[in-house]
Structure formats: C-alpha cells, structure tokens
Coordinates of C-alpha atoms and ligand atoms in Angstrom, one line a residue:
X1 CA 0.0 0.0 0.0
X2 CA 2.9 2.0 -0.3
X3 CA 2.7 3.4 -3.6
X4 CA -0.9 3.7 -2.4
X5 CA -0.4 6.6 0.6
X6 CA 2.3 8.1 -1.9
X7 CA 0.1 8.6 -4.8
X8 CA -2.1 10.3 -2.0
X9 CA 0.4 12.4 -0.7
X10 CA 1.0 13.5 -3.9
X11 CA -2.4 14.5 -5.1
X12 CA -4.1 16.0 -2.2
X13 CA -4.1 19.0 -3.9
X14 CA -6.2 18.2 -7.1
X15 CA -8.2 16.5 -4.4
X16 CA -9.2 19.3 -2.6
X17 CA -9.9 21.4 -5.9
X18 CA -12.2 18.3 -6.9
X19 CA -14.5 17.9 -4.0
X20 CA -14.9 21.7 -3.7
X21 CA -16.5 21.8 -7.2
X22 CA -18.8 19.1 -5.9
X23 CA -19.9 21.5 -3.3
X24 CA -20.5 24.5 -5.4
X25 CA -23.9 21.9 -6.6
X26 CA -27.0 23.2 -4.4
X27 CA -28.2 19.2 -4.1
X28 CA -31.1 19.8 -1.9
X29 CA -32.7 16.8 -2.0
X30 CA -36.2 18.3 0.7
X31 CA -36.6 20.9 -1.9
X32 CA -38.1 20.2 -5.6
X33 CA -36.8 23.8 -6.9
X34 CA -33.3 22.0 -6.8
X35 CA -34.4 18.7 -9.0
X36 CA -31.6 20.0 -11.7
X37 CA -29.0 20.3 -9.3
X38 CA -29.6 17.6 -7.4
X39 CA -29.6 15.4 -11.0
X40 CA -26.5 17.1 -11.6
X41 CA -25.0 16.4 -8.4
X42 CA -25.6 12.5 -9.4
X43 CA -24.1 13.0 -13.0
X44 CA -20.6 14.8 -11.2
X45 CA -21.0 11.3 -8.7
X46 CA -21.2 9.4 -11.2
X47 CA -18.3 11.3 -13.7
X48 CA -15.5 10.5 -10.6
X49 CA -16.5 7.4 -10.0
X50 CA -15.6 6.9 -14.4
X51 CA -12.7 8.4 -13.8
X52 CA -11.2 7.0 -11.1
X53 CA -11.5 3.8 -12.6
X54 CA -14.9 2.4 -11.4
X55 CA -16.8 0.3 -14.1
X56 CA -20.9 0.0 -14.8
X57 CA -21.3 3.0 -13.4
X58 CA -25.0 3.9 -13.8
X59 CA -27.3 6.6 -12.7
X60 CA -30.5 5.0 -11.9
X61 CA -33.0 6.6 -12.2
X62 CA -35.9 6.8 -9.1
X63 CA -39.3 7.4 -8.3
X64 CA -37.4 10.5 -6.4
X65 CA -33.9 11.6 -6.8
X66 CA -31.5 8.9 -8.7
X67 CA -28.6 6.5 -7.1
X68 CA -25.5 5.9 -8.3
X69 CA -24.1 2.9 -9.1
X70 CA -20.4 1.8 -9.9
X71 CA -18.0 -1.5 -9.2
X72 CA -14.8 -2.3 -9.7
X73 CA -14.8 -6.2 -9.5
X74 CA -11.3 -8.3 -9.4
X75 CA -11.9 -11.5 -8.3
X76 CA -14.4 -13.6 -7.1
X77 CA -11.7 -15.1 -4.7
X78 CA -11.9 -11.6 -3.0
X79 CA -14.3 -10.1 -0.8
X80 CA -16.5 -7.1 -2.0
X81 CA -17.0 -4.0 -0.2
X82 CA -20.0 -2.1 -0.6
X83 CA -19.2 1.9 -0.1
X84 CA -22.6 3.7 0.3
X85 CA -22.8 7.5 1.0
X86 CA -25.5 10.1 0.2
X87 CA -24.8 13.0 -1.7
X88 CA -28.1 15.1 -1.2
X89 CA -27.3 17.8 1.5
X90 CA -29.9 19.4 4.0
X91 CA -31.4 23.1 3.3
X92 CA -29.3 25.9 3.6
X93 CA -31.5 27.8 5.8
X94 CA -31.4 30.0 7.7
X95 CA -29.0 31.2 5.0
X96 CA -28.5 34.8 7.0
X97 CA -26.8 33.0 9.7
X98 CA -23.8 31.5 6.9
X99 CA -21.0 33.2 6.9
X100 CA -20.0 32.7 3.5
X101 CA -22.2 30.9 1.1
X102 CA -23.3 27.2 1.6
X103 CA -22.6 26.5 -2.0
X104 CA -19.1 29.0 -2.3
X105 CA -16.8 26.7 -0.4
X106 CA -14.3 28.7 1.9
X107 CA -11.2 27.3 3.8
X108 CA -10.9 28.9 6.8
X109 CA -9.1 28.0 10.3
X110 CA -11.3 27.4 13.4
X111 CA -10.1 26.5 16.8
X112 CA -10.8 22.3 16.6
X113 CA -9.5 22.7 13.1
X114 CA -6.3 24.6 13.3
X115 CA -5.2 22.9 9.8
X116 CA -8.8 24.5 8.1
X117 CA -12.0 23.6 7.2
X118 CA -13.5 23.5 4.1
X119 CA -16.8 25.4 5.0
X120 CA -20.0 24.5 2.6
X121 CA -23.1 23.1 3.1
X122 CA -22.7 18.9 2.6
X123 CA -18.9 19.4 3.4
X124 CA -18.8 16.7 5.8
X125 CA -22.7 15.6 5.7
X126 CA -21.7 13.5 3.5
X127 CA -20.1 14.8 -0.1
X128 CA -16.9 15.2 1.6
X129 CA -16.9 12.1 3.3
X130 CA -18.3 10.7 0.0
X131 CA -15.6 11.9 -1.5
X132 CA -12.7 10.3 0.4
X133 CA -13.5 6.8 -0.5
X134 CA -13.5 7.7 -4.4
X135 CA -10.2 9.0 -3.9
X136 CA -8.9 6.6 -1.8
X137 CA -10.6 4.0 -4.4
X138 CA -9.0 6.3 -7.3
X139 CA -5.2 5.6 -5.1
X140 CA -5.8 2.2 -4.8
X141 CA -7.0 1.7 -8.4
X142 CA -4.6 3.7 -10.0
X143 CA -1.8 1.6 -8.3
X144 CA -2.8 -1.3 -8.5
X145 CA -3.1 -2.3 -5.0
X146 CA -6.8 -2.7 -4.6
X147 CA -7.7 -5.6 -2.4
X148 CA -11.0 -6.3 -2.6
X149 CA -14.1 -5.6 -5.3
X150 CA -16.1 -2.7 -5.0
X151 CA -19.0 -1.7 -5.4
X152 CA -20.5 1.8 -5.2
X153 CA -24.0 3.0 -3.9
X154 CA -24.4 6.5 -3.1
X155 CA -27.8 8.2 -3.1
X156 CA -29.9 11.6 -3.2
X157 CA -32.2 10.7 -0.9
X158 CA -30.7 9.9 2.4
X159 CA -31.7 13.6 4.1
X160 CA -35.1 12.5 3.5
X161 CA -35.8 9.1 4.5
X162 CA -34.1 6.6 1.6
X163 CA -37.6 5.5 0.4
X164 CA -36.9 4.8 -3.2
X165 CA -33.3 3.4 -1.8
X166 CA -35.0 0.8 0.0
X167 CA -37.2 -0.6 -3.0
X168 CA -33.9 -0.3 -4.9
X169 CA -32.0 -2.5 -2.4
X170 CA -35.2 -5.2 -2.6
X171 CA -35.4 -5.1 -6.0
X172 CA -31.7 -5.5 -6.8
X173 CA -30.3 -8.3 -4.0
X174 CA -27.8 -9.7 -6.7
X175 CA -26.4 -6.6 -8.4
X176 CA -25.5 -5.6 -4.5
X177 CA -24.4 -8.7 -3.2
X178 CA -21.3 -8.1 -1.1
X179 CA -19.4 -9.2 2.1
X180 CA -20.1 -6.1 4.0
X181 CA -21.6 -2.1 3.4
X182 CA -18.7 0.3 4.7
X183 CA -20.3 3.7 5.2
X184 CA -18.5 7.2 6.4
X185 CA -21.0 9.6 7.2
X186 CA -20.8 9.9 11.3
X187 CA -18.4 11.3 13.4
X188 CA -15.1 10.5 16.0
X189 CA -14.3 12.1 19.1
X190 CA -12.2 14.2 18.4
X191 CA -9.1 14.8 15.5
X192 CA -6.8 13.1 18.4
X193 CA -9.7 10.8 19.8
X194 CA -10.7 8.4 17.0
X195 CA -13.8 6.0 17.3
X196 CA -15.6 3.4 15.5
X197 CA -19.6 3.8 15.3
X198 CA -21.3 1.3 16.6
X199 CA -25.0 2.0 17.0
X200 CA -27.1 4.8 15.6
X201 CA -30.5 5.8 17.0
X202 CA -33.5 5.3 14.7
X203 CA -36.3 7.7 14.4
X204 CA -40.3 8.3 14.3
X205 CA -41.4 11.5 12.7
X206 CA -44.6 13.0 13.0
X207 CA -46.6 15.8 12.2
X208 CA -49.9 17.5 14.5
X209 CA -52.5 19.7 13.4
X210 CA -54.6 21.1 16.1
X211 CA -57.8 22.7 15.3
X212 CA -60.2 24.9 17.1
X213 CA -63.0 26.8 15.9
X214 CA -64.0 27.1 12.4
X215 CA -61.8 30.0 11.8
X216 CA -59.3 33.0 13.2
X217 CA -61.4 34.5 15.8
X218 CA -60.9 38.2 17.4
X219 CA -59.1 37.4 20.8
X220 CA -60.7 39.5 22.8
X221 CA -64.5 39.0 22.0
X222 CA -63.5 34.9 21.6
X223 CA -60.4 35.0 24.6
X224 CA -61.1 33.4 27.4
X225 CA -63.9 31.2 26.2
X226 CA -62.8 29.4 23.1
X227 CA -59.9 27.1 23.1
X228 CA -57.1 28.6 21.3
X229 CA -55.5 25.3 19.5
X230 CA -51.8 27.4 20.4
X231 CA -52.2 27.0 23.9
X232 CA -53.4 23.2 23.7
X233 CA -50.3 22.5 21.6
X234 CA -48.0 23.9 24.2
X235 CA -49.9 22.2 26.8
X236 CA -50.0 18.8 25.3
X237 CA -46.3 19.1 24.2
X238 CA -45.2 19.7 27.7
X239 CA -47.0 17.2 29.2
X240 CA -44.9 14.5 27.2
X241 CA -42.0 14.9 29.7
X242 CA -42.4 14.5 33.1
X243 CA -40.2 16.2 36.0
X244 CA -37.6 13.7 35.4
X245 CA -37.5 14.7 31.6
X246 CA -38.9 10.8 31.5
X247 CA -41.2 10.7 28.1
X248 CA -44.6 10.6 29.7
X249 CA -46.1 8.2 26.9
X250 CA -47.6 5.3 28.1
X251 CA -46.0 2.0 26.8
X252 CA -42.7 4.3 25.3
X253 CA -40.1 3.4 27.0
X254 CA -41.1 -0.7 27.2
X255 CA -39.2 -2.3 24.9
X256 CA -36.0 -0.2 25.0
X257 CA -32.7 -2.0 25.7
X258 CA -31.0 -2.4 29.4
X259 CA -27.8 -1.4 29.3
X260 CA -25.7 -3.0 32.0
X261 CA -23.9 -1.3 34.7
X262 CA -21.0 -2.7 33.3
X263 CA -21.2 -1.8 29.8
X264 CA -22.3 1.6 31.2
X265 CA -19.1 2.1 32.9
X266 CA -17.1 0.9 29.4
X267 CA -18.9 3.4 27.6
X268 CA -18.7 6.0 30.2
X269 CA -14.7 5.9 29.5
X270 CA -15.0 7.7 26.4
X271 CA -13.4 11.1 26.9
X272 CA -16.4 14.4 27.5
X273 CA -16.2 17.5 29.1
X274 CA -19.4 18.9 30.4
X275 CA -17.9 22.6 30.6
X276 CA -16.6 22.8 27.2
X277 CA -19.7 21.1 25.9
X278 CA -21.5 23.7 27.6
X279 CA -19.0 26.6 26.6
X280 CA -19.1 25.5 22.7
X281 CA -23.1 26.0 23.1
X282 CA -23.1 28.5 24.9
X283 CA -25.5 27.2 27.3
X284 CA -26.0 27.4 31.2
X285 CA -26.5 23.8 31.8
X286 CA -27.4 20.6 30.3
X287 CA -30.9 18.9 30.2
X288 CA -32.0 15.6 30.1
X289 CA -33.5 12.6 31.3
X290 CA -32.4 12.0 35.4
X291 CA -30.2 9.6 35.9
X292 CA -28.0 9.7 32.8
X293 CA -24.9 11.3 31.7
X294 CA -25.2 13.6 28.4
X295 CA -23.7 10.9 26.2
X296 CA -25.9 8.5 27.3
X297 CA -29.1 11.0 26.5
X298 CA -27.2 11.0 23.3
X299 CA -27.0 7.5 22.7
X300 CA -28.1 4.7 24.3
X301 CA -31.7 6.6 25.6
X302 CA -35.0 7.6 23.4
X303 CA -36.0 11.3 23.4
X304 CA -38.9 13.6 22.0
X305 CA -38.6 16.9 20.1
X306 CA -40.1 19.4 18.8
X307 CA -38.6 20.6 15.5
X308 CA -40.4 23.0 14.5
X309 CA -44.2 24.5 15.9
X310 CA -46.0 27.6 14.4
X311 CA -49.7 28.6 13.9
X312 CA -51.3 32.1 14.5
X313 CA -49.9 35.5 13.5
X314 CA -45.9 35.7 13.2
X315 CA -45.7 38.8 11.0
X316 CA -44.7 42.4 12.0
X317 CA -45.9 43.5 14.7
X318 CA -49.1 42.7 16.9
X319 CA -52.4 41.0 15.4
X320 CA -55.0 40.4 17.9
X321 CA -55.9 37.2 16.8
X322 CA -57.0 33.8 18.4
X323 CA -55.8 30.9 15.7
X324 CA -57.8 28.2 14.5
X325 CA -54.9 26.2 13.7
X326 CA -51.4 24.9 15.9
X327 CA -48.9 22.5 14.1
X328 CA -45.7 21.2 15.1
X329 CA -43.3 19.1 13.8
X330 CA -42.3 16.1 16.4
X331 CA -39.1 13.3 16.1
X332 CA -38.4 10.6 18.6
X333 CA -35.2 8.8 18.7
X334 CA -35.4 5.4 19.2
X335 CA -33.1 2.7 20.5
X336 CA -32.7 -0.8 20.3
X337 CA -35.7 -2.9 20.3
X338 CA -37.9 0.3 20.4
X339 CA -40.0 -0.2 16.8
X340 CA -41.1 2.9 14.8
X341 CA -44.0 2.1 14.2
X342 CA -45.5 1.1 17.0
X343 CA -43.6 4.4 18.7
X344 CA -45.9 6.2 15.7
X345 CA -48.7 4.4 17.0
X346 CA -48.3 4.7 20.8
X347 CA -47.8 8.5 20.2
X348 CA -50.4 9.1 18.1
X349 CA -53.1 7.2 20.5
X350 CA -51.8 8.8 23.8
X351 CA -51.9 12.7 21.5
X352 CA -55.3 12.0 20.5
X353 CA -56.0 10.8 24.2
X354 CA -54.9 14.1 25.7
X355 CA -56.5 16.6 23.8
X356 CA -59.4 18.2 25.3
X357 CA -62.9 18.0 23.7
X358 CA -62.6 21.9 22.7
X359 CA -60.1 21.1 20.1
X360 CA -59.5 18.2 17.6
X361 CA -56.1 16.6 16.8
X362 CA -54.6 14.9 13.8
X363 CA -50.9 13.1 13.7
X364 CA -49.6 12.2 10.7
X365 CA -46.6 10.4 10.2
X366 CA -43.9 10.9 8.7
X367 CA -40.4 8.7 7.9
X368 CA -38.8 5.9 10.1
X369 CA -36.2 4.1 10.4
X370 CA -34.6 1.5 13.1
X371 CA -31.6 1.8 15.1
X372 CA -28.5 -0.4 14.9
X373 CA -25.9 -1.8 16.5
X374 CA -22.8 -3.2 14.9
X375 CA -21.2 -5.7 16.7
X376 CA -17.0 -6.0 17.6
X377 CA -16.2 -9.0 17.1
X378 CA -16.3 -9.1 13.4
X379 CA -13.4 -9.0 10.9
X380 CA -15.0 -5.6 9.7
X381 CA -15.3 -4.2 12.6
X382 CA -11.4 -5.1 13.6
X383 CA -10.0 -4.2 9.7
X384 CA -12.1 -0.4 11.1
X385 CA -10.2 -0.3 14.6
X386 CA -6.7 -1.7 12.7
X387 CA -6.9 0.9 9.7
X388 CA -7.8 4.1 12.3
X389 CA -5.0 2.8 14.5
X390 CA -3.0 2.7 11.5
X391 CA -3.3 6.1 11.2
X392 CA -3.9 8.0 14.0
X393 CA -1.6 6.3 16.2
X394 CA -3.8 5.4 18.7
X395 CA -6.6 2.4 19.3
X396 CA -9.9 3.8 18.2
X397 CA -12.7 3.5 21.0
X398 CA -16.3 2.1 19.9
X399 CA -19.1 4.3 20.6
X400 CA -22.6 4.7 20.0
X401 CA -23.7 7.6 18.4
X402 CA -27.1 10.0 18.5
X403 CA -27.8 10.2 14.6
X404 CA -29.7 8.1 12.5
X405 CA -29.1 6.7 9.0
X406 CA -32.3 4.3 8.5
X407 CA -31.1 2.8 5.7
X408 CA -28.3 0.5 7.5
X409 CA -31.0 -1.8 9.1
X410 CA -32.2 -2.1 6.0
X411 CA -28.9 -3.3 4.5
X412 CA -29.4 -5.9 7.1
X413 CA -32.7 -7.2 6.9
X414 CA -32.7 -7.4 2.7
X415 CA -29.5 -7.5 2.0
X416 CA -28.7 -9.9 4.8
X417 CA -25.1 -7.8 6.1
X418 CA -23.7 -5.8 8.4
X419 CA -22.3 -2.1 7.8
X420 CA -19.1 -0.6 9.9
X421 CA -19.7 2.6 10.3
X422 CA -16.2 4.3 9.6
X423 CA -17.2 8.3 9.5
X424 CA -14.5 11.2 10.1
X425 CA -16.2 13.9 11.1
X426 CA -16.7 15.8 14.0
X427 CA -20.1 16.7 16.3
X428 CA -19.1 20.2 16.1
X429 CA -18.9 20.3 12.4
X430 CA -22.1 21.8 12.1
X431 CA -24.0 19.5 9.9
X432 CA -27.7 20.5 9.2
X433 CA -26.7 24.1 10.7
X434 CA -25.3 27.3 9.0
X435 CA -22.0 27.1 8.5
X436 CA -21.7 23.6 8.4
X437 CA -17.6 22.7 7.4
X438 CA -15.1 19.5 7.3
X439 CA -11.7 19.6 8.8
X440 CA -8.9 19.4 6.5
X441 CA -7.5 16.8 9.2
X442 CA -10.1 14.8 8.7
X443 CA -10.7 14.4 4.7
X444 CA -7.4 13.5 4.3
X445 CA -7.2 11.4 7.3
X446 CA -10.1 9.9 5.7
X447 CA -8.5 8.8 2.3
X448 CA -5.3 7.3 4.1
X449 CA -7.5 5.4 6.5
X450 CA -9.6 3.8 4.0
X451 CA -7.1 1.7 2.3
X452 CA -5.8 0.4 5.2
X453 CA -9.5 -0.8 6.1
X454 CA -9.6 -2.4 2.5
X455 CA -6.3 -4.7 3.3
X456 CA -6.6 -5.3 6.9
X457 CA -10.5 -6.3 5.7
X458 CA -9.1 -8.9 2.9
X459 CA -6.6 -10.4 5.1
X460 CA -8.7 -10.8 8.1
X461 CA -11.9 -11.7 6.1
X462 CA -10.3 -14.6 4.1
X463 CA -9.2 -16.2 7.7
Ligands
LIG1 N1 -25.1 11.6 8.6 C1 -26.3 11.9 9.4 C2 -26.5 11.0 10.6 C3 -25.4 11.0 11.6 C4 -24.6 12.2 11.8 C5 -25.2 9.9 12.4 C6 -23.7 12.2 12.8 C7 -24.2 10.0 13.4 C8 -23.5 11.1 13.6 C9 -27.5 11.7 8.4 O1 -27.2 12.3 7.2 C10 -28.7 12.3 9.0 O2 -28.7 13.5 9.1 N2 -29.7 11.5 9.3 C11 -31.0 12.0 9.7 C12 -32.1 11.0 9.5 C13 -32.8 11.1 8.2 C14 -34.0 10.2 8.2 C15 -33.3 12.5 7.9 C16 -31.0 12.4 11.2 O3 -30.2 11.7 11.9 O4 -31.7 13.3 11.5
LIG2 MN1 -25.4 12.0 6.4
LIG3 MN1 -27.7 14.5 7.5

C-alpha cells in the first residue's frame, strides 16, 4: 500500500480542488426547486467514479432523486466491499446565519481545526466524506493495490428518509451482493480521539395539526372562552416529559434496551467535558433525562422533540388574533428494540388521548427508520479499529452515536449484512446548521484510512 499513501500524498491538492467543485452543486434533496442540481450532483457522482477507474457506473434513475451505481470487481476469490454515502445535503436555511455561502466553499481556520475547514453546506454531511473513498478507491486503483471488489451505492435521498433506496435495495439483492456495506457519514471524538460507530438511533417522525373553531377569531370577543388550538399544543407538548425529563407516553419506554452497569461504565470511559460542551453551546447547563450522563441521552436513551411548531400571527408586529390552527413538527429517537412504528402508534393514540374535547387533533406520520448496533467481534469491525489505529496512532474507541441513518437496518434485513460505520467527522462540524464545514484533518485522514481498512478487511476476512 505503499505506492498507495504516496500517490495520495502527492495528489491532495487536485483532491481538494475536486471535491470543492462538488460543493459549489446546491443538491437539496427536501426541496423540488433544486431537481436540476440535485440530478447534476448524481451526473458529477457518477463522472469521478468513471474516472477514477470504477466500471458500470449507472445513474439509476428513481421514483425520487436517482442513485448511483459503480463497481470495480477483481476476483471472485476476493471479498467485496459495498461503499454507500449520500450526496443530497440538508437546506441551507437559515441562510442569513452563513457566513459565507453554503454553496461557495471557503477554507478557513477554526479553533478544533487549526489545519482548516472546508466550509459549505454537505462538506462533511456527507459529499466530503463521499468523496474520500473515491479518492482513496481512485489511489488504490490507479496503483494497482486494490484488495477487494467494490461496489458503489451513493444516493440523493438519504436527508429525507431513503424510500426509493430501500425498493432499490429489494429489487436489486444480486447486483448488490457483497461481504459487508462500509459507510463514512458519522463522526469521532475528536481529530486526536478516533472511534468506531457502533450504533445509531432510529427515528419516528410526525406531524400534528390542532384545530379549534372554524376559523381565526378576534381574541378579545373569543379569549377566554374558546380554546385557542396554540395553547393546547403547548400544553399537550409539555405534558410528554415529566419532572424527570422521563417521556410521559404510556408504553414508550417498554421495549427499549437495558444497558448494564457494566457496559455503562465501558462506555462512560470515552473522553467528555461537560464545561466545554456547555461553553461550545453557549448554554448554562445541560438537560435531560435524570439519571443519565449527556452521552448517554445522546445515545443509548430515546427522546422527544419538537422541531419546529408555528400557527397564529408571526408577521410584523401585533395582530389580535385567536388561531384556529397549531402545528408542530415532532421526532423521537429510538433505541434498540424500540420499533417505529408502534412508537408512531403509541404517540399518536396517547396525542389524540390528551386533547381536550374543545379542540381536535390529527398526527400524521412521517419517515422511520430502526436503530442499529454493529457488533466488535467481526473482521469488519477489527479491519475499522486496525486501519484508524494505523493512522492516527492510537486504538480507536467504539461508541454509539445519536444520529440516524435508517437505511443501514435495512442493508441488514434485505441485503442480509452488516455495515461498519467508519465516519471522520466531528459533532461540532455543524451539519444541518449554518455554517456547516469538514476539517482538513479529517478528509485527508479519511482517504489514508480507508485503504488500510480495505487490506486489513481482505486479510482478516479470508481467515
Ligand atoms: N449523517 C447523518 C447521521 C449522523 C450524523 C449519524 C452524525 C451519526 C453522527 C445523516 O445524514 C442524517 O442527518 N440523518 C437524519 C435522518 C434522516 C431520516 C433525515 C438524522 O439523523 O436526523
Ligand atoms: Mn449523512
Ligand atoms: Mn444529514
């Protein structure tokens, strides 16, 4: 692997230059106004993968945004890797808080990333990160030193909820056949703290309408007599936490995994400090379920938000007005054993259950997904921890992260394997927020690590 690291020494700079015309592409997958871009996001996917050497490559076309498919296969002797990414990014908004245009990449230094970040919107969530395996696949390739077959899958949908990926996953078993799915789109610890992800939190997303009276009514001849559907939002919303921040839906929290004291205390060794976490927020305190440390609210517990809740008058200044209508936008992160859809289901009984008879209440759901858990003992699993400690010069620690990338239980239950989640970034990156950026550090950290997991993964998988 030699000429390998060389050839990527030697290159980085064409590198960068590459993946930042990738993020001058506004591939907003939530919004239809960018269907162009997004198509020719797929096209400029699918152009490196051609020229770095990847064969078959396809853009296939979906009910929604396309995929893109490439392989490189050697030998059927060999094992295959199956790289999947997601080049879609999350809105831009609120695009008065960037700093510098989403889509105009900038390097600039920061404090965690003294070397500079590349700052764009999909930078690390998940073109950049993307974009290190198709140049460590273009290293390999071009010298020669490739170890295993490849195969390609990245899509435009994963920022809202991989629904045509997981029809193309049924309906093409053979075509994406492979030993194991090898995905970087998650985070370590820190540039000098690596880790290996090794459970995600899955998700169940709905959406409330309450309504009052038949229409807007004038708050002062109405107020005080007629439910305003505002107030019974707030009111139900804060009644699903109790005192303990414990989610106050009946049946929530039954099938959700024990963790052991024991495993607690192993996962509790992972390095966190509460006062910078604090200071980088610029928050007062933490909150969160009693009884648990902040990266176990983060991790191995469920939660409830709100993401978003509006109704009534927001314009300039005062409208005296009592709404007929209160919406908000609600996600709950799951854990193992917890299944969306009943979660969907408990919620949605226990929100109808609660509203008083002045107002009525419809939930409507949105995506899902289930959480994972990779397990250690596997030779892709060890190839992850050899290749990190290959390169960062320390032993990377397993840990379970917050996020959620429904598709990998997916790759699981049709495809029948397990993913090792291998991701470079950092929590503080910013991803889904203004100013979202990737460290230096970490891209090309990124494309000299993933070699090392491709031979350490051949040797060890062939025992
Ligand atoms: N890459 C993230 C998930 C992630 C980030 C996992 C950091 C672990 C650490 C992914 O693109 C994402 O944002 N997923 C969504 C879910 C999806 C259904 C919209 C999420 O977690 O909100
Ligand atoms: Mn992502
Ligand atoms: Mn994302």
């Amino acid at each position: 692997m030699q000429a390998t690291q060389q050839y990527i020494q030697q290159n980085r700079e064409r590198f960068l230059a590459e993946l930042l015309d990738w993020l001058r592409i506004p591939s907003v997958s939530a919004d239809p106004k960018f269907k162009g871009d997004v198509q020719r996001m797929a096209e400029a996917v699918a152009d490196q993968l051609r020229a770095t050497g990847a064969e078959n490559v396809e853009v296939c076309p979906t009910a929604g945004h396309p995929i893109v498919y490439g392989e490189k296969l050697i030998s059927p002797e060999l094992p295959t890797v199956l790289v999947y990414g997601h080049y879609d990014v999350q809105p831009a908004d609120p695009l008065e808080l960037w700093e510098s245009g989403p889509f105009e990449p900038v390097i600039k230094k920061t404090e965690l990333h003294p070397d500079g970040a590349i700052f764009a919107r999909g930078s690390c969530d998940d073109k950049g990160q993307v974009f290190m395996h198709i140049k460590a696949f273009e290293a390999m390739s071009a010298n020669s030193e490739l170890p295993c077959n490849v195969k390609f899958m990245i899509e435009g949908e994963e920022e809202v909820g991989s629904v045509n990926l997981g029809k193309y996953c049924e309906a093409n078993k053979d075509k994406l056949k492979c030993d194991v799915v090898l995905i970087s789109d998650t985070s370590i610890i820190a540039n000098d703290v690596p880790s290996v992800t090794v459970g995600l939190r899955g998700l169940s997303y709905v959406e409330v309408e309450v309504t009052g009276p038949n229409r807007d009514l004038h708050s002062g001849i109405y107020g005080g007599a007629v439910a305003n559907p505002v107030n019974v939002l707030c009111d139900m919303i804060s009644s699903l936490h109790d005192e303990n921040r414990h989610i106050a839906i009946p049946g929530f929290y039954d099938d959700v995994e024990i963790i052991s004291e024991a495993e607690r205390a192993e996962m509790s060794k992972a390095p966190h400090n509460e006062a910078a976490y604090k200071t980088a927020l610029n928050i007062g305190d933490t909150m969160g379920e009693a009884g648990f440390t902040t990266h176990e609210r983060t991790s191995i517990r469920p939660t409830l938000d709100v993401n978003g809740i509006w109704g009534g008058y927001i314009g300039e200044g005062a409208k005296t007005v009592l709404p007929a209508k209160a919406f908000a936008k609600i996600s709950m992160r799951l854990v193992p054993h917890q299944h969306p859809d009943k979660i969907t289901e408990l919620f949605a009984k226990h929100f109808q259950s609660i509203a008083p008879p002045s107002v009525s209440v419809e939930v409507r759901p949105h995506h899902g997904g289930f959480p994972v858990v990779t397990p250690t003992d596997t030779p892709e699993y060890q190839a992850a921890h050899k290749a990190m400690e290959a390169t960062f010069g320390k032993a990377p620690i397993p840990m379970r992260e917050g996020g959620s990338i429904p598709i990998v239980a997916l790759f699981e239950s049709v495809l029948g394997v397990k993913s090792v989640l291998m991701g470079f970034g950092l929590n503080s990156d910013a991803i889904h927020s203004p100013n979202e950026h990737y460290g230096l550090f970490n891209f090309y950290k990124g494309i000299e690590t993933i070699p090392h997991f491709f031979s350490h993964y051949a040797v060890l998988k062939s025992k």
